[in-house]
mmCIF file of C-alpha atoms in Angstrom:
data_model
loop_
_atom_site.group_PDB
_atom_site.id
_atom_site.type_symbol
_atom_site.label_atom_id
_atom_site.label_comp_id
_atom_site.label_asym_id
_atom_site.label_seq_id
_atom_site.Cartn_x
_atom_site.Cartn_y
_atom_site.Cartn_z
ATOM 1 C CA MET A 1 -15.953 9.016 -24.633
ATOM 2 C CA THR A 2 -12.445 8.632 -23.287
ATOM 3 C CA ASP A 3 -9.943 11.457 -23.546
ATOM 4 C CA TRP A 4 -6.786 9.461 -24.325
ATOM 5 C CA ASN A 5 -4.610 12.570 -24.367
ATOM 6 C CA TYR A 6 -5.712 13.380 -20.824
ATOM 7 C CA ILE A 7 -5.010 9.802 -19.700
ATOM 8 C CA ARG A 8 -1.547 9.858 -21.330
ATOM 9 C CA ARG A 9 -0.719 13.179 -19.654
ATOM 10 C CA ARG A 10 -1.810 11.901 -16.230
ATOM 11 C CA ARG A 11 0.253 8.718 -16.642
ATOM 12 C CA LEU A 12 3.288 10.752 -17.695
ATOM 13 C CA ILE A 13 2.916 13.045 -14.680
ATOM 14 C CA TYR A 14 2.524 10.015 -12.383
ATOM 15 C CA GLY A 15 5.601 8.340 -13.889
ATOM 16 C CA LEU A 16 7.712 11.470 -13.483
ATOM 17 C CA THR A 17 6.498 11.852 -9.910
ATOM 18 C CA VAL A 18 7.512 8.270 -9.101
ATOM 19 C CA ASP A 19 10.904 8.598 -10.807
ATOM 20 C CA ARG A 20 11.673 11.781 -8.848
ATOM 21 C CA ALA A 21 10.437 10.406 -5.518
ATOM 22 C CA ALA A 22 8.107 13.391 -5.421
ATOM 23 C CA ALA A 23 4.696 11.857 -4.728
ATOM 24 C CA PRO A 24 3.234 13.797 -1.812
ATOM 25 C CA ALA A 25 1.597 12.156 1.198
ATOM 26 C CA LEU A 26 -2.131 12.510 1.633
ATOM 27 C CA PRO A 27 -2.306 14.549 4.862
ATOM 28 C CA GLU A 28 -4.880 12.314 6.550
ATOM 29 C CA SER A 29 -2.931 9.172 5.625
ATOM 30 C CA LEU A 30 0.199 10.603 7.199
ATOM 31 C CA LYS A 31 -1.724 11.525 10.369
ATOM 32 C CA LEU A 32 -3.130 8.000 10.575
ATOM 33 C CA TYR A 33 0.323 6.494 9.969
ATOM 34 C CA ASN A 34 1.782 8.535 12.845
ATOM 35 C CA LYS A 35 -1.107 7.600 15.136
ATOM 36 C CA LEU A 36 -0.664 3.894 14.339
ATOM 37 C CA LEU A 37 3.046 4.078 15.135
ATOM 38 C CA SER A 38 2.337 5.912 18.396
ATOM 39 C CA ILE A 39 0.115 3.057 19.632
ATOM 40 C CA GLY A 40 2.556 0.344 18.593
ATOM 41 C CA ILE A 41 1.022 -0.835 15.341
ATOM 42 C CA LYS A 42 3.538 -2.204 12.829
ATOM 43 C CA VAL A 43 3.006 -0.739 9.374
ATOM 44 C CA ALA A 44 3.492 -2.610 6.123
ATOM 45 C CA PHE A 45 3.310 -1.004 2.696
ATOM 46 C CA LEU A 46 2.136 -3.217 -0.155
ATOM 47 C CA THR A 47 2.340 -1.609 -3.576
ATOM 48 C CA GLY A 48 1.877 -2.669 -7.156
ATOM 49 C CA ARG A 49 5.054 -0.851 -8.116
ATOM 50 C CA PRO A 50 7.684 -3.193 -9.577
ATOM 51 C CA LEU A 51 10.538 -4.421 -7.418
ATOM 52 C CA ALA A 52 12.922 -2.350 -9.565
ATOM 53 C CA GLN A 53 11.410 0.790 -7.972
ATOM 54 C CA LYS A 54 12.028 -0.295 -4.369
ATOM 55 C CA ASP A 55 14.805 2.207 -3.594
ATOM 56 C CA ILE A 56 13.001 5.174 -5.136
ATOM 57 C CA THR A 57 9.773 4.152 -3.385
ATOM 58 C CA ALA A 58 11.531 3.962 -0.003
ATOM 59 C CA LYS A 59 13.108 7.361 -0.654
ATOM 60 C CA ASN A 60 9.741 8.837 -1.610
ATOM 61 C CA LEU A 61 8.068 7.437 1.503
ATOM 62 C CA LYS A 62 10.730 8.965 3.737
ATOM 63 C CA LEU A 63 10.603 12.334 1.966
ATOM 64 C CA ALA A 64 6.809 12.324 2.360
ATOM 65 C CA GLY A 65 7.088 11.727 6.120
ATOM 66 C CA PHE A 66 6.741 7.932 6.348
ATOM 67 C CA TYR A 67 10.069 7.298 8.056
ATOM 68 C CA THR A 68 9.763 3.732 9.242
ATOM 69 C CA TRP A 69 7.878 0.555 8.421
ATOM 70 C CA GLU A 70 7.963 -3.124 9.145
ATOM 71 C CA LYS A 71 7.682 -4.243 5.515
ATOM 72 C CA LEU A 72 7.840 -2.587 2.102
ATOM 73 C CA ILE A 73 6.495 -5.056 -0.437
ATOM 74 C CA LEU A 74 6.818 -4.424 -4.162
ATOM 75 C CA LYS A 75 5.709 -6.600 -7.051
ATOM 76 C CA GLU A 76 8.162 -9.212 -8.322
ATOM 77 C CA PRO A 77 7.411 -9.311 -12.063
ATOM 78 C CA SER A 78 8.622 -12.883 -12.577
ATOM 79 C CA THR A 79 6.327 -14.171 -9.826
ATOM 80 C CA TYR A 80 3.216 -12.197 -10.698
ATOM 81 C CA SER A 81 3.464 -11.730 -14.460
ATOM 82 C CA GLY A 82 -0.015 -11.937 -15.945
ATOM 83 C CA LYS A 83 -1.699 -11.953 -12.530
ATOM 84 C CA THR A 84 -4.249 -9.368 -11.468
ATOM 85 C CA ALA A 85 -3.522 -6.789 -8.797
ATOM 86 C CA VAL A 86 -6.100 -8.473 -6.548
ATOM 87 C CA THR A 87 -4.346 -11.844 -6.921
ATOM 88 C CA TYR A 88 -0.932 -10.308 -6.214
ATOM 89 C CA LYS A 89 -2.023 -8.308 -3.181
ATOM 90 C CA SER A 90 -4.072 -11.180 -1.729
ATOM 91 C CA ALA A 91 -1.067 -13.513 -2.015
ATOM 92 C CA GLU A 92 1.263 -11.010 -0.363
ATOM 93 C CA ARG A 93 -1.188 -10.340 2.489
ATOM 94 C CA LYS A 94 -1.461 -14.105 2.996
ATOM 95 C CA LYS A 95 2.345 -14.278 3.276
ATOM 96 C CA LEU A 96 2.240 -11.577 5.952
ATOM 97 C CA GLU A 97 -0.286 -13.585 7.948
ATOM 98 C CA GLU A 98 1.782 -16.749 7.519
ATOM 99 C CA GLU A 99 4.757 -14.822 8.968
ATOM 100 C CA GLY A 100 2.668 -14.122 12.071
ATOM 101 C CA TYR A 101 1.341 -10.654 11.325
ATOM 102 C CA ARG A 102 -2.327 -9.848 11.926
ATOM 103 C CA ILE A 103 -3.832 -7.435 9.425
ATOM 104 C CA ILE A 104 -6.078 -5.100 11.374
ATOM 105 C CA GLY A 105 -6.644 -2.527 8.657
ATOM 106 C CA ASN A 106 -6.163 -2.156 4.950
ATOM 107 C CA ILE A 107 -6.166 1.231 3.231
ATOM 108 C CA GLY A 108 -5.938 1.755 -0.506
ATOM 109 C CA ASP A 109 -6.796 4.111 -3.315
ATOM 110 C CA GLN A 110 -7.677 1.286 -5.714
ATOM 111 C CA TRP A 111 -10.368 -1.349 -5.305
ATOM 112 C CA SER A 112 -7.673 -3.936 -6.035
ATOM 113 C CA ASP A 113 -5.967 -2.823 -2.790
ATOM 114 C CA ILE A 114 -8.858 -3.856 -0.587
ATOM 115 C CA LEU A 115 -10.550 -6.717 -2.437
ATOM 116 C CA GLY A 116 -9.603 -10.375 -2.435
ATOM 117 C CA THR A 117 -8.575 -12.462 0.540
ATOM 118 C CA THR A 118 -6.905 -11.664 3.855
ATOM 119 C CA THR A 119 -7.927 -8.029 3.653
ATOM 120 C CA GLY A 120 -7.864 -7.422 7.407
ATOM 121 C CA ASN A 121 -10.471 -6.507 9.990
ATOM 122 C CA ARG A 122 -11.379 -3.225 8.267
ATOM 123 C CA THR A 123 -10.851 -1.826 4.787
ATOM 124 C CA PHE A 124 -10.819 1.810 3.725
ATOM 125 C CA LYS A 125 -11.042 2.999 0.109
ATOM 126 C CA LEU A 126 -9.469 6.386 -0.585
ATOM 127 C CA PRO A 127 -10.316 8.417 -3.691
ATOM 128 C CA ASP A 128 -7.726 8.676 -6.459
ATOM 129 C CA PRO A 129 -8.352 11.003 -9.388
ATOM 130 C CA MET A 130 -5.023 10.071 -11.054
ATOM 131 C CA TYR A 131 -5.643 6.513 -12.237
ATOM 132 C CA TYR A 132 -7.701 3.352 -11.856
ATOM 133 C CA ILE A 133 -6.513 -0.263 -11.726
ATOM 134 C CA SER A 134 -9.148 -2.862 -12.458
#
């Protein structure tokens, strides 16, 4: 049985966290990010957040310790309306490769982050108790 009140509360908390640019970094993700930068890897962030949240997302990343990146890709609703997260993220990763980037690793907290095409040499699924995107 699903607890819809619990789900609504979690979504509200997530929404408020996004709006306030207050989502914390996962400590191990931040350590990996810093290590990648130190060895010259260019980092791209690909999120399912809508393009309208680009500024607040960039602010949140910086406040959480992710100070620089090569690309910050957010979902353009008019382009991907009605498309699955896997379709959207696969298409955007393909664009990165077409621009000359080589995806060496792909980390995500949703299966839709790491499934599909052009996922990179290695994929890593992180746990996320907040929500699930099918």
